[in-house]
Amino acid sequence: MLFKRRNQENRWTRLRVSMLPRRSYGRSMRYYAKRVMRIRATPHAIAAGVAAGAFASFTPLMGFHFILSFLLAFLLRGSMIAAAFGTAVGNPLTFPAIWASTLSLGRWLLGVDGNGADGTEFGSVFAEQGFVALWQPFIKPMLVGGVPMGLLVGVLIYIPTRMAVAAFQMRRAAQKAERALALQESQASGHDVTEHDRRGIAS
C-alpha cells in the first residue's frame, strides 16, 4: 500500500500521539475537524457526538472520558466516532484550565473553602495519594462544577458543528450531482468514462 508505515504503531502509541501530537496541536485539530466532517452520519448525530465528547472532557473522570462520551452519544443519538474526536477538547494543554475552572465553580456552588489548593494540583495529588484522597477536596467539586460548564461548552460546540457539517454535506452532495450530470453527458455524447470518474461520483 502506497505511503503505508514501514513499522506499524501499536494501539498505545496511537493513543499517546493523539494526546501529545508529534508536531502541533493546531495541525492535529485541523486533521480532527476534517475527519469529523467526513463521518457518514447526519449533522445532528455528528454534532451531538462531538458535544458529548467535549462534555466528558469537563469531568474529572480521567480514564473514562471515552466511555462516558460513548454513553452520552448513544443517549443523544449521536455518532460514537464523533464523540471520540470530541474528547480531544480535553488534552494536556487544556486540562489545567479545565480542572482549575471546574474546581473553582464546584467549590463556589458547594460553598466550600479550597484552602489554597487549585486544579493544577489534581494530577500530582492523584499520582501520589490515589482516588480516595481526591474525592472530597477535588473530584466532588470538579464534578459539580464540570456538569454546568460541560453543558455550556457542549451547546456552544454543537451549534456551529451542526451548521458546518450540514454545509459541508450540502456542498459535497452538489459536487456529486455535478459529477453525475457530467458523467451522463459524457455517456450521451459517446465519450469514454474512466474508472476515476465513476469513483468520484460514488465517493
Short mmCIF file of C-alpha atoms in Angstrom, two decimals:
data_model
loop_
_atom_site.label_atom_id
_atom_site.label_comp_id
_atom_site.label_asym_id
_atom_site.label_seq_id
_atom_site.Cartn_x
_atom_site.Cartn_y
_atom_site.Cartn_z
CA MET A 1 0.00 0.00 0.00
CA LEU A 2 1.33 3.44 -1.01
CA PHE A 3 2.59 5.61 1.88
CA LYS A 4 1.92 2.81 4.37
CA ARG A 5 4.07 2.94 7.50
CA ARG A 6 7.06 0.63 7.40
CA ASN A 7 6.75 -0.02 11.13
CA GLN A 8 3.13 -0.15 12.27
CA GLU A 9 2.35 1.69 15.51
CA ASN A 10 0.62 -0.17 18.30
CA ARG A 11 -2.60 0.98 19.97
CA TRP A 12 -0.86 2.69 22.89
CA THR A 13 1.45 4.66 20.59
CA ARG A 14 -1.51 5.89 18.54
CA LEU A 15 -3.30 6.93 21.75
CA ARG A 16 -0.22 8.78 23.01
CA VAL A 17 0.19 10.61 19.70
CA SER A 18 -3.49 11.62 19.76
CA MET A 19 -2.91 13.26 23.17
CA LEU A 20 0.64 14.51 22.53
CA PRO A 21 0.95 15.22 18.79
CA ARG A 22 4.41 14.93 17.25
CA ARG A 23 4.17 18.32 15.56
CA SER A 24 1.49 20.74 16.73
CA TYR A 25 -1.97 20.82 18.26
CA GLY A 26 -3.14 23.23 15.56
CA ARG A 27 -2.36 20.74 12.82
CA SER A 28 -3.92 17.90 14.82
CA MET A 29 -7.13 19.88 15.41
CA ARG A 30 -7.40 20.66 11.68
CA TYR A 31 -6.96 16.96 10.96
CA TYR A 32 -9.64 16.07 13.52
CA ALA A 33 -12.01 18.65 12.02
CA LYS A 34 -11.62 17.17 8.55
CA ARG A 35 -12.17 13.66 9.87
CA VAL A 36 -15.31 14.76 11.72
CA MET A 37 -16.71 16.40 8.58
CA ARG A 38 -16.31 13.16 6.64
CA ILE A 39 -18.11 10.92 9.14
CA ARG A 40 -21.09 9.25 7.47
CA ALA A 41 -23.92 10.42 9.72
CA THR A 42 -26.50 13.18 9.98
CA PRO A 43 -25.39 16.68 11.05
CA HIS A 44 -27.20 16.19 14.37
CA ALA A 45 -25.51 12.85 15.05
CA ILE A 46 -22.05 14.26 14.35
CA ALA A 47 -22.60 17.47 16.32
CA ALA A 48 -24.17 15.59 19.24
CA GLY A 49 -21.25 13.18 19.31
CA VAL A 50 -18.66 15.96 19.36
CA ALA A 51 -20.63 17.76 22.07
CA ALA A 52 -20.79 14.56 24.13
CA GLY A 53 -17.02 14.17 23.89
CA ALA A 54 -16.48 17.79 24.89
CA PHE A 55 -18.82 17.39 27.88
CA ALA A 56 -16.97 14.28 29.04
CA SER A 57 -13.69 16.19 28.93
CA PHE A 58 -15.00 18.56 31.61
CA THR A 59 -15.48 15.76 34.12
CA PRO A 60 -12.61 14.67 36.39
CA LEU A 61 -13.18 11.02 35.47
CA MET A 62 -9.77 10.52 33.91
CA GLY A 63 -9.57 7.24 32.02
CA PHE A 64 -13.33 7.11 31.49
CA HIS A 65 -13.83 10.03 29.11
CA PHE A 66 -14.23 7.77 26.08
CA ILE A 67 -16.74 5.52 27.85
CA LEU A 68 -18.74 8.48 29.15
CA SER A 69 -18.72 10.18 25.74
CA PHE A 70 -19.94 6.98 24.04
CA LEU A 71 -22.76 6.62 26.58
CA LEU A 72 -23.86 10.23 26.13
CA ALA A 73 -23.64 9.94 22.35
CA PHE A 74 -25.85 6.85 22.49
CA LEU A 75 -28.44 8.65 24.63
CA LEU A 76 -28.40 11.68 22.31
CA ARG A 77 -28.49 9.52 19.16
CA GLY A 78 -25.10 10.88 18.26
CA SER A 79 -22.12 9.37 16.49
CA MET A 80 -19.74 7.49 18.75
CA ILE A 81 -16.91 8.13 16.30
CA ALA A 82 -17.58 11.85 16.57
CA ALA A 83 -17.72 11.50 20.36
CA ALA A 84 -14.22 10.05 20.36
CA PHE A 85 -12.97 13.05 18.39
CA GLY A 86 -14.85 15.37 20.74
CA THR A 87 -12.81 14.19 23.70
CA ALA A 88 -9.84 15.96 22.09
CA VAL A 89 -11.22 19.11 23.74
CA GLY A 90 -9.52 17.74 26.83
CA ASN A 91 -5.78 17.47 26.26
CA PRO A 92 -2.57 18.27 28.14
CA LEU A 93 -2.82 21.92 27.06
CA THR A 94 -6.44 22.45 28.17
CA PHE A 95 -6.71 20.16 31.19
CA PRO A 96 -5.05 22.57 33.66
CA ALA A 97 -7.53 25.31 32.76
CA ILE A 98 -10.46 22.88 32.76
CA TRP A 99 -9.52 21.45 36.16
CA ALA A 100 -8.96 24.86 37.74
CA SER A 101 -12.20 26.35 36.41
CA THR A 102 -14.42 23.36 37.24
CA LEU A 103 -12.88 23.11 40.70
CA SER A 104 -13.43 26.79 41.43
CA LEU A 105 -17.02 26.72 40.18
CA GLY A 106 -17.77 23.50 42.05
CA ARG A 107 -16.43 24.84 45.33
CA TRP A 108 -18.42 28.02 44.86
CA LEU A 109 -21.63 26.06 44.18
CA LEU A 110 -21.00 23.79 47.18
CA GLY A 111 -19.95 26.68 49.38
CA VAL A 112 -16.70 25.06 50.48
CA ASP A 113 -13.23 26.53 51.01
CA GLY A 114 -10.40 25.14 48.93
CA ASN A 115 -7.70 26.13 51.44
CA GLY A 116 -5.48 27.43 48.67
CA ALA A 117 -5.44 24.22 46.59
CA ASP A 118 -6.23 24.64 42.91
CA GLY A 119 -6.99 22.39 39.96
CA THR A 120 -3.39 22.32 38.74
CA GLU A 121 -2.53 20.12 41.75
CA PHE A 122 -5.08 17.48 40.73
CA GLY A 123 -2.65 15.37 38.71
CA SER A 124 0.14 15.33 41.27
CA VAL A 125 -2.17 14.52 44.19
CA PHE A 126 -3.80 11.73 42.18
CA ALA A 127 -0.40 10.21 41.38
CA GLU A 128 0.78 10.39 44.98
CA GLN A 129 -2.33 9.58 47.04
CA GLY A 130 -4.85 7.95 44.70
CA PHE A 131 -8.56 8.40 44.03
CA VAL A 132 -9.89 8.20 47.61
CA ALA A 133 -7.78 11.11 48.83
CA LEU A 134 -9.02 13.23 45.93
CA TRP A 135 -12.77 12.75 46.35
CA GLN A 136 -13.71 15.40 48.89
CA PRO A 137 -11.21 18.17 48.09
CA PHE A 138 -11.08 17.76 44.31
CA ILE A 139 -13.28 15.24 42.50
CA LYS A 140 -16.63 16.08 44.13
CA PRO A 141 -16.42 19.84 43.46
CA MET A 142 -14.98 19.23 39.99
CA LEU A 143 -17.96 17.01 39.15
CA VAL A 144 -20.38 19.63 40.45
CA GLY A 145 -18.62 22.39 38.51
CA GLY A 146 -17.93 20.27 35.45
CA VAL A 147 -21.58 19.50 34.70
CA PRO A 148 -22.76 23.08 34.00
CA MET A 149 -19.50 24.01 32.28
CA GLY A 150 -19.59 20.85 30.16
CA LEU A 151 -23.20 21.52 29.20
CA LEU A 152 -22.37 25.09 28.22
CA VAL A 153 -19.35 24.09 26.14
CA GLY A 154 -21.30 21.20 24.60
CA VAL A 155 -24.07 23.53 23.42
CA LEU A 156 -21.54 26.08 22.13
CA ILE A 157 -19.81 23.31 20.18
CA TYR A 158 -23.00 21.58 18.98
CA ILE A 159 -24.48 24.58 17.15
CA PRO A 160 -21.51 25.57 14.92
CA THR A 161 -20.54 21.93 14.36
CA ARG A 162 -24.04 21.06 13.13
CA MET A 163 -24.09 24.10 10.86
CA ALA A 164 -20.61 23.35 9.47
CA VAL A 165 -21.38 19.66 8.86
CA ALA A 166 -24.70 20.49 7.18
CA ALA A 167 -22.98 23.00 4.88
CA PHE A 168 -20.17 20.55 4.10
CA GLN A 169 -22.62 17.75 3.27
CA MET A 170 -24.67 20.06 1.05
CA ARG A 171 -21.55 21.12 -0.87
CA ARG A 172 -20.49 17.52 -1.20
CA ALA A 173 -23.93 16.46 -2.45
CA ALA A 174 -23.91 19.30 -5.00
CA GLN A 175 -20.47 18.27 -6.23
CA LYS A 176 -21.59 14.66 -6.60
CA ALA A 177 -24.67 15.79 -8.52
CA GLU A 178 -22.49 17.87 -10.84
CA ARG A 179 -20.16 14.92 -11.45
CA ALA A 180 -23.13 12.62 -12.09
CA LEU A 181 -24.55 15.09 -14.60
CA ALA A 182 -21.17 15.42 -16.30
CA LEU A 183 -20.92 11.64 -16.44
CA GLN A 184 -24.37 11.35 -18.04
CA GLU A 185 -23.46 14.00 -20.60
CA SER A 186 -20.21 12.18 -21.39
CA GLN A 187 -22.06 8.90 -21.87
CA ALA A 188 -24.68 10.58 -24.05
CA SER A 189 -22.00 12.12 -26.27
CA GLY A 190 -20.22 8.79 -26.64
CA HIS A 191 -17.11 9.72 -24.65
CA ASP A 192 -15.32 7.05 -22.64
CA VAL A 193 -15.97 7.19 -18.92
CA THR A 194 -12.94 6.45 -16.77
CA GLU A 195 -12.93 4.50 -13.53
CA HIS A 196 -11.77 7.69 -11.82
CA ASP A 197 -14.99 9.45 -12.88
CA ARG A 198 -17.13 6.63 -11.51
CA ARG A 199 -15.25 6.68 -8.18
CA GLY A 200 -15.71 10.45 -7.95
CA ILE A 201 -19.47 10.04 -8.07
CA ALA A 202 -19.52 7.18 -5.58
CA SER A 203 -17.33 8.96 -3.02
#
